[in-house]
Short mmCIF file of C-alpha atoms and ligand atoms in Angstrom, two decimals:
data_model
loop_
_atom_site.label_atom_id
_atom_site.label_comp_id
_atom_site.label_asym_id
_atom_site.label_seq_id
_atom_site.Cartn_x
_atom_site.Cartn_y
_atom_site.Cartn_z
CA MET A 1041 99.89 85.73 108.77
CA GLU A 1042 101.97 83.25 107.21
CA ALA A 1043 100.55 79.78 106.75
CA VAL A 1044 102.54 76.94 107.48
CA ALA A 1045 104.17 76.00 104.42
CA PRO A 1046 103.19 72.80 102.20
CA GLN A 1047 104.97 69.63 102.58
CA LYS A 1048 104.51 68.31 99.32
CA THR A 1049 103.70 69.80 95.40
CA PRO A 1050 100.33 69.84 94.76
CA ASP A 1051 98.81 67.93 91.87
CA ASP A 1052 97.69 71.26 89.96
CA GLU A 1053 101.22 72.57 91.04
CA ARG A 1054 102.90 69.61 89.61
CA ASP A 1055 100.85 70.11 86.29
CA LEU A 1056 101.98 73.80 86.05
CA ILE A 1057 105.41 73.11 86.93
CA ARG A 1058 105.52 70.60 83.45
CA ARG A 1059 103.60 73.28 81.34
CA ALA A 1060 106.22 75.94 82.37
CA GLN A 1061 109.04 73.29 81.79
CA ARG A 1062 107.94 73.54 78.09
CA GLY A 1063 108.15 77.24 78.10
CA ASP A 1064 104.62 78.48 79.02
CA LEU A 1065 104.99 81.65 80.25
CA SER A 1066 101.60 81.82 81.85
CA ALA A 1067 102.16 78.66 84.02
CA TYR A 1068 105.20 79.93 85.61
CA GLU A 1069 103.76 83.51 86.08
CA GLU A 1070 101.08 81.42 88.49
CA LEU A 1071 103.61 79.64 90.07
CA VAL A 1072 105.48 83.03 90.80
CA GLN A 1073 102.15 84.66 92.39
CA ARG A 1074 101.66 81.36 94.45
CA HIS A 1075 105.29 81.61 95.85
CA HIS A 1076 105.96 85.13 95.79
CA PRO A 1077 104.60 86.22 99.01
CA ARG A 1078 106.73 83.69 101.05
CA ILE A 1079 109.93 84.13 99.01
CA TYR A 1080 109.43 87.86 99.11
CA ASN A 1081 108.62 87.77 103.06
CA LEU A 1082 111.76 85.69 103.43
CA LEU A 1083 114.17 88.01 101.52
CA TYR A 1084 112.56 91.01 103.31
CA HIS A 1085 113.07 89.60 106.72
CA MET A 1086 116.80 88.74 105.68
CA THR A 1087 117.84 91.98 104.26
CA SER A 1088 115.10 94.75 106.06
CA HIS A 1089 115.09 96.44 102.80
CA ARG A 1090 111.41 96.32 100.91
CA GLU A 1091 113.17 97.35 97.48
CA ASP A 1092 116.30 94.80 97.85
CA ALA A 1093 113.81 91.84 98.78
CA GLN A 1094 111.96 92.96 95.62
CA ASP A 1095 115.11 93.19 93.10
CA LEU A 1096 116.23 89.74 95.14
CA ALA A 1097 112.60 88.24 94.71
CA GLN A 1098 112.86 88.98 91.07
CA ASP A 1099 116.17 87.43 90.54
CA VAL A 1100 115.42 84.71 92.34
CA PHE A 1101 112.74 84.04 90.17
CA LEU A 1102 114.35 84.41 87.08
CA LYS A 1103 117.28 82.05 88.03
CA ALA A 1104 114.50 79.64 89.12
CA HIS A 1105 112.68 80.03 85.54
CA ALA A 1106 116.64 79.55 83.73
CA ALA A 1107 116.97 76.33 86.42
CA LEU A 1108 113.71 74.96 85.79
CA ARG A 1109 114.75 72.13 83.56
CA ARG A 1110 116.74 70.64 86.17
CA PHE A 1111 113.98 70.25 88.59
CA HIS A 1112 112.98 66.66 89.10
CA GLY A 1113 110.20 66.72 91.82
CA HIS A 1114 112.89 64.74 94.38
CA SER A 1115 111.98 67.72 96.51
CA SER A 1116 108.90 69.94 96.31
CA PHE A 1117 109.03 72.62 94.29
CA TYR A 1118 108.45 74.77 97.50
CA THR A 1119 111.70 73.20 99.01
CA TRP A 1120 113.68 73.92 95.71
CA ILE A 1121 112.49 77.33 95.25
CA TYR A 1122 113.26 78.34 98.91
CA ARG A 1123 116.91 76.72 98.95
CA ILE A 1124 117.50 79.09 95.77
CA ALA A 1125 116.40 82.20 98.09
CA VAL A 1126 118.43 81.46 100.84
CA ASN A 1127 121.42 80.95 99.00
CA HIS A 1128 120.72 84.03 97.20
CA ALA A 1129 120.08 86.14 100.29
CA LEU A 1130 123.30 84.58 101.87
CA ASN A 1131 125.24 85.81 98.99
CA PHE A 1132 123.86 88.92 98.97
CA ARG A 1133 126.10 90.60 101.92
CA GLU A 1134 128.53 91.97 99.39
CA LYS A 1135 126.00 93.93 97.63
CA ARG A 1136 124.05 95.08 100.76
CA ARG A 1137 122.76 98.90 100.41
CA HIS A 1138 123.79 100.59 104.03
CA ASP A 1139 120.25 101.80 104.75
CA GLN A 1140 117.19 100.35 105.96
CA ALA A 1141 113.98 100.62 104.33
CA ALA A 1142 111.39 98.64 106.11
CA LEU A 1143 108.02 98.14 104.72
CA ARG A 1144 106.11 101.38 105.56
CA LEU A 1145 103.83 100.85 108.57
CA ASP A 1146 100.62 101.75 106.48
CA ASP A 1147 101.44 98.47 104.81
CA MET A 1148 101.72 96.74 108.18
CA ASP A 1149 98.34 94.89 109.42
CA GLN A 1150 96.98 96.92 112.38
CA GLY A 1151 96.24 93.44 113.99
CA VAL A 1152 99.54 93.66 115.68
CA GLU A 1153 97.71 95.96 118.12
CA ARG A 1154 95.20 93.04 119.14
CA ASP A 1155 98.01 90.26 118.66
CA PRO A 1156 98.01 88.19 122.27
CA THR A 1157 101.69 88.69 122.45
CA PHE A 1158 101.89 92.71 122.00
CA VAL A 1159 99.06 93.05 124.53
CA GLU A 1160 100.71 91.16 126.92
CA LEU A 1161 104.04 92.67 126.28
CA ARG A 1162 102.34 96.26 126.40
CA SER A 1163 100.84 95.25 130.18
CA ARG A 1164 104.11 94.34 131.39
CA GLU A 1165 106.16 96.81 133.98
CA SER A 1166 108.76 97.24 131.21
CA PRO A 1167 109.77 100.14 128.44
CA PHE A 1168 107.38 98.34 126.10
CA ARG A 1169 104.81 99.87 127.62
CA ASP A 1170 105.33 103.27 125.87
CA VAL A 1171 107.16 102.06 122.57
CA THR A 1172 105.25 102.29 119.32
CA ILE A 1173 104.97 99.71 117.03
CA GLY A 1174 107.40 101.77 114.52
CA GLU A 1175 109.94 102.07 117.39
CA LEU A 1176 109.56 98.17 117.67
CA GLN A 1177 109.98 97.64 114.13
CA LYS A 1178 113.08 99.40 114.14
CA LYS A 1179 114.66 97.89 116.92
CA LEU A 1180 113.83 94.43 115.76
CA ASN A 1181 115.71 95.32 112.27
CA VAL A 1182 118.67 96.44 113.51
CA ALA A 1183 119.11 93.52 116.25
CA LEU A 1184 117.99 91.42 113.09
CA GLN A 1185 120.97 92.59 110.81
CA LYS A 1186 123.58 92.28 113.26
CA LEU A 1187 123.28 88.57 113.41
CA SER A 1188 125.58 86.48 111.00
CA GLU A 1189 123.65 85.40 107.79
CA ASN A 1190 123.13 82.27 109.16
CA HIS A 1191 121.78 82.87 112.34
CA ARG A 1192 119.51 85.25 110.73
CA ALA A 1193 118.23 82.90 107.98
CA ALA A 1194 117.45 80.49 110.94
CA VAL A 1195 115.18 82.90 113.07
CA VAL A 1196 113.78 84.14 109.95
CA LEU A 1197 112.71 80.84 108.63
CA HIS A 1198 111.49 79.30 112.38
CA ASP A 1199 110.68 82.26 114.68
CA ILE A 1200 108.86 84.69 111.52
CA GLN A 1201 108.16 82.11 108.86
CA GLY A 1202 106.99 79.51 111.06
CA LEU A 1203 109.08 76.67 109.58
CA GLN A 1204 109.72 73.60 111.47
CA HIS A 1205 113.35 72.44 112.06
CA HIS A 1206 113.48 69.61 109.61
CA GLU A 1207 112.30 71.74 107.13
CA ILE A 1208 115.01 74.30 107.68
CA ALA A 1209 117.33 71.63 107.68
CA ARG A 1210 116.17 70.66 104.15
CA ILE A 1211 116.39 73.90 103.21
CA THR A 1212 119.66 75.08 104.61
CA LYS A 1213 121.13 71.60 103.73
CA THR A 1214 122.66 71.05 107.27
CA SER A 1215 121.34 68.86 110.25
CA GLU A 1216 118.59 69.48 112.59
CA GLY A 1217 120.93 69.97 115.38
CA THR A 1218 122.76 72.58 113.63
CA VAL A 1219 119.54 74.24 112.93
CA ARG A 1220 118.48 74.46 116.80
CA SER A 1221 122.30 75.44 117.79
CA ARG A 1222 121.62 78.54 115.25
CA LEU A 1223 118.53 79.35 116.75
CA PHE A 1224 119.89 79.47 120.42
CA TYR A 1225 122.69 81.81 119.76
CA ALA A 1226 120.79 83.69 117.40
CA ARG A 1227 118.17 84.06 120.17
CA GLN A 1228 120.89 84.47 122.71
CA GLN A 1229 122.30 87.69 120.76
CA LEU A 1230 118.92 89.27 119.78
CA GLN A 1231 117.96 88.64 123.86
CA LYS A 1232 121.15 90.95 124.31
CA GLU A 1233 120.07 93.36 121.85
CA LEU A 1234 116.50 93.93 123.02
CA ALA A 1235 117.14 93.37 126.70
CA GLU A 1236 114.65 96.17 127.37
CA PHE A 1237 111.87 94.67 125.17
CA ALA A 1238 112.32 91.00 126.24
CA PRO A 1239 113.67 90.71 129.94
CA MET B 416 122.05 65.69 130.91
CA LYS B 417 124.31 68.74 130.76
CA CYS B 418 123.32 72.45 130.43
CA GLU B 419 125.14 72.62 127.39
CA ASP B 420 123.05 69.62 125.74
CA ALA B 421 120.16 70.66 127.24
CA LYS B 422 120.22 74.43 125.67
CA MET B 423 120.47 72.75 122.35
CA LEU B 424 117.57 70.66 122.52
CA ILE B 425 115.54 73.61 123.13
CA GLY B 426 112.38 73.44 120.76
CA LEU B 427 112.62 69.64 120.63
CA PRO B 428 109.25 68.00 119.29
CA ASP B 429 107.58 66.26 122.31
CA ALA B 430 108.04 63.00 120.24
CA ASP B 431 111.71 63.06 120.72
CA PRO B 432 113.25 60.49 122.73
CA ARG B 433 115.08 62.97 123.92
CA ALA B 434 112.17 65.17 125.25
CA VAL B 435 111.88 63.15 128.46
CA ALA B 436 115.57 63.52 129.48
CA MET B 437 115.02 67.47 128.60
CA ARG B 438 111.90 67.89 130.46
CA ASP B 439 113.67 66.19 133.76
CA HIS B 440 116.64 68.15 133.53
CA LEU B 441 114.63 71.62 133.23
CA ARG B 442 112.46 70.59 136.12
CA ALA B 443 115.96 70.52 137.94
CA CYS B 444 118.04 73.58 136.51
CA ALA B 445 116.84 76.86 136.97
CA ALA B 446 119.48 78.56 134.53
CA CYS B 447 118.02 76.51 131.95
CA ARG B 448 114.56 77.02 132.79
CA ALA B 449 115.38 80.94 132.31
CA ASP B 450 117.43 80.51 129.19
CA VAL B 451 114.10 78.67 127.76
CA ASP B 452 111.88 81.48 128.93
CA HIS B 453 114.57 84.52 127.34
CA GLN B 454 114.19 82.19 124.15
CA ASN B 455 110.60 82.23 123.84
CA ASN B 456 110.34 86.05 124.49
CA ILE B 457 112.42 86.55 121.52
CA ARG B 458 110.57 84.02 119.64
CA ALA B 459 107.41 85.78 120.50
CA LEU B 460 108.79 89.15 119.76
CA LEU B 461 110.24 88.04 116.36
CA ALA B 462 106.32 86.31 115.59
CA LEU B 463 105.22 90.22 115.28
CA LYS B 464 107.26 90.97 112.27
CA ARG B 465 104.77 88.52 110.47
CA TYR B 466 102.44 91.20 110.64
CA GLU B 467 104.78 93.12 108.04
CA GLN B 468 102.93 92.62 104.98
CA PRO B 469 103.85 94.17 101.96
CA PRO B 470 100.29 96.49 100.10
CA SER B 471 97.87 93.94 98.26
CA GLY B 472 98.33 92.91 94.86
CA PHE B 473 102.15 93.00 95.63
CA SER B 474 103.20 89.69 94.36
CA GLU B 475 100.83 89.93 91.28
CA ARG B 476 102.15 92.96 90.02
CA CYS B 477 105.79 91.35 90.94
CA ALA B 478 105.00 88.10 88.96
CA ALA B 479 103.74 90.34 85.90
CA ASN B 480 107.00 92.13 85.87
CA ILE B 481 109.18 88.88 86.02
CA ARG B 482 107.19 87.48 82.81
CA ARG B 483 107.69 90.44 81.22
CA GLU B 484 111.59 90.20 82.33
CA LEU B 485 111.10 86.48 80.98
CA GLU B 486 109.24 87.44 77.57
CA GLN B 487 112.08 90.24 77.04
CA GLN B 488 114.60 87.91 77.45
CA ALA B 489 113.22 85.54 74.91
CA ALA B 490 113.08 88.22 72.35
CA THR B 491 116.06 89.29 72.92
CA GLU B 492 117.60 86.03 72.07
CA GLY B 493 115.45 85.36 69.22
CA ALA B 494 116.65 88.83 67.80
CA GLY B 495 120.35 87.65 68.45
CA TRP B 496 120.00 84.29 66.64
CA ARG B 497 118.15 86.37 63.73
CA LEU B 498 120.84 89.17 63.94
CA TRP B 499 123.82 86.41 63.81
CA SER B 500 122.51 84.15 60.87
CA GLU B 501 121.66 87.32 59.01
CA HIS B 502 125.12 88.57 59.47
CA PHE B 503 127.18 85.52 59.79
CA GLY B 504 125.11 83.35 58.23
CA ARG B 505 125.86 84.71 55.15
CA ALA B 506 129.58 83.93 54.94
CA PHE B 507 128.93 80.32 55.24
CA GLN B 508 126.56 80.63 52.39
CA PRO B 509 128.95 78.78 49.80
CA LEU B 510 129.38 75.96 52.44
CA ARG B 511 125.78 75.31 52.50
CA LEU B 512 125.73 75.13 48.92
CA ALA B 513 128.55 72.90 49.06
CA ALA B 514 127.30 70.58 51.74
CA ALA B 515 123.95 70.43 49.81
CA ALA B 516 125.33 69.36 46.53
CA VAL B 517 127.91 66.55 48.05
CA LEU B 518 124.52 65.28 49.50
CA LEU B 519 122.58 65.40 46.19
CA ILE B 520 125.40 63.96 44.19
CA GLY B 521 125.69 60.96 46.63
CA LEU B 522 121.83 60.40 46.62
CA GLY B 523 122.06 60.44 42.65
CA PHE B 524 125.08 57.80 42.97
CA TYR B 525 122.81 55.56 45.29
CA GLY B 526 119.85 55.81 43.09
CA LEU B 527 121.74 55.06 39.76
CA ARG B 528 123.35 51.67 41.42
CA PRO B 529 122.17 48.21 39.86
CA ALA B 530 119.08 46.79 41.11
CA THR B 531 120.53 43.49 42.30
CA GLU B 532 123.11 45.29 44.43
CA LEU B 533 120.45 47.39 46.14
CA ALA B 534 118.26 44.08 46.98
CA ALA B 535 121.31 42.45 48.50
CA PRO B 536 120.41 41.30 52.03
CA VAL B 537 122.35 43.56 54.22
CA GLY B 538 124.70 41.89 56.49
CA ALA B 539 127.88 42.56 58.50
CA PRO B 540 131.12 43.12 57.04
CA ALA B 541 133.00 39.82 56.52
CA SER B 542 136.31 41.65 58.16
CA TRP B 543 137.67 44.46 59.54
CA ALA B 544 139.21 45.44 56.07
CA GLN B 545 135.85 46.22 54.74
CA ILE B 546 135.39 49.04 57.24
CA ARG B 547 137.20 51.94 55.84
CA THR B 548 137.51 55.16 57.37
CA GLU B 549 137.30 58.16 55.06
CA SER B 550 137.69 60.86 57.73
CA ALA B 551 139.61 60.91 60.89
CA SER B 552 140.19 64.45 62.00
CA ALA B 553 140.06 65.04 65.48
CA SER B 554 137.24 67.82 64.96
CA ALA B 555 135.22 66.37 62.18
CA PRO B 556 132.48 63.52 62.78
CA LEU B 557 134.18 60.16 61.57
CA VAL B 558 132.62 58.96 58.87
CA VAL B 559 132.57 55.32 58.15
CA ALA B 560 131.64 53.23 54.75
CA THR B 561 131.54 49.76 53.65
CA ASP B 562 132.02 47.87 50.51
CA ASN B 563 128.99 46.38 50.31
CA LEU B 564 126.58 48.77 51.60
CA PRO B 565 125.88 52.49 51.17
CA LEU B 566 126.17 53.49 55.05
CA LEU B 567 126.99 56.60 56.06
CA MET B 568 127.10 56.93 59.80
CA ALA B 569 128.60 59.58 62.11
CA ALA B 570 130.00 58.89 65.24
CA SER B 571 131.35 60.59 68.45
CA ASN B 572 135.23 60.98 68.74
CA SER B 573 136.02 58.96 71.96
CA GLY B 574 135.16 55.46 73.10
CA SER B 575 133.93 52.50 71.52
CA LEU B 576 130.74 51.70 70.03
CA ARG B 577 128.55 48.89 68.44
CA MET B 578 127.56 49.29 65.07
CA ASP B 579 124.65 48.05 63.58
CA TYR B 580 124.83 46.50 60.05
CA GLY B 581 120.87 45.22 60.03
CA PRO B 582 118.74 42.59 61.64
CA GLY B 583 121.32 40.40 64.33
CA ALA B 584 124.24 41.72 62.99
CA THR B 585 125.98 44.07 65.34
CA VAL B 586 130.19 44.40 65.07
CA PRO B 587 131.91 46.12 67.56
CA VAL B 588 134.00 49.18 66.63
CA ASN B 589 136.82 51.02 68.27
CA PHE B 590 137.39 54.55 67.67
CA GLU B 591 140.53 55.74 68.94
CA TYR B 592 141.69 59.22 67.34
ZN1 LIG C 1373 120.77 73.39 132.93
#
């Protein structure tokens, strides 16, 4: 499960950033290791394609390295790198591959079977009772990919990655009101697509 | 509060001043309560996607790949510069030698000046006429020399700047060319 994002750049990270800005590649590698899981997950949920997400994540960190001298610490490093990643994902549309390649189910934490939401949905008198995790994953990804890029970014950042409205507003350079509006319309559209699972 | 406004406030933190009016509206409006339920169901469904994670060690491998890529980029840039200086640098060899010769001659000339002149205090030029420009092409740096001191100064080609002639003597100079 993903942890809630840190609000400030920790001191040891500030040191890593300073070293990386002076050309220390070991320091930059450590920064990448710290932020890659969240950035990769964001890009994976935005594309529903594990290889696309891997390529995009690599592009994001190469781009960030090239721009690292321009990072002055006015925002947290986490917000800065997230902003690069979201912009990259929003501009990805043109190059999009047409197939979907979700993370393999054996890569999926089997904890989902014990998740209270999953258990509760399974207990309902609905088609959810008979659906496999694989089918559910596929349906969710198809529905997500039908959303506009901005709406998908909002639900990925909020409902999947657990960021708060004000953090999403900062990352996507918009107002909290716009974030709430995007979330409302995105979920409304998803509700139509997934009505059988989320009545 | 209207329904349209209430929909846009779903998920508002409790501390927000509008949260009270929102709760009042929900108590009175079944349609908005149904909307909130739908929204929460979708939220719960999407949250299940948090379980989709890449295999362990994946991020470490990606970070190592990114580092290798950066090392390669640096090596390519370094090799490019070496190639450039090996192949094209030769063409500029006579130019570099000429520049070195001019510098040596200039330094030699300065060194041979009478000791009294060298010991003279450095001051601001008495008049504008004492500043002469020796080169003023648009692309080359401007070289300014004064009659009473061996000052060579390169300046950018726009705007005005202040030129220092020693302690307490600063003369504004306009360069417009
Ligand atoms: Zn209402």
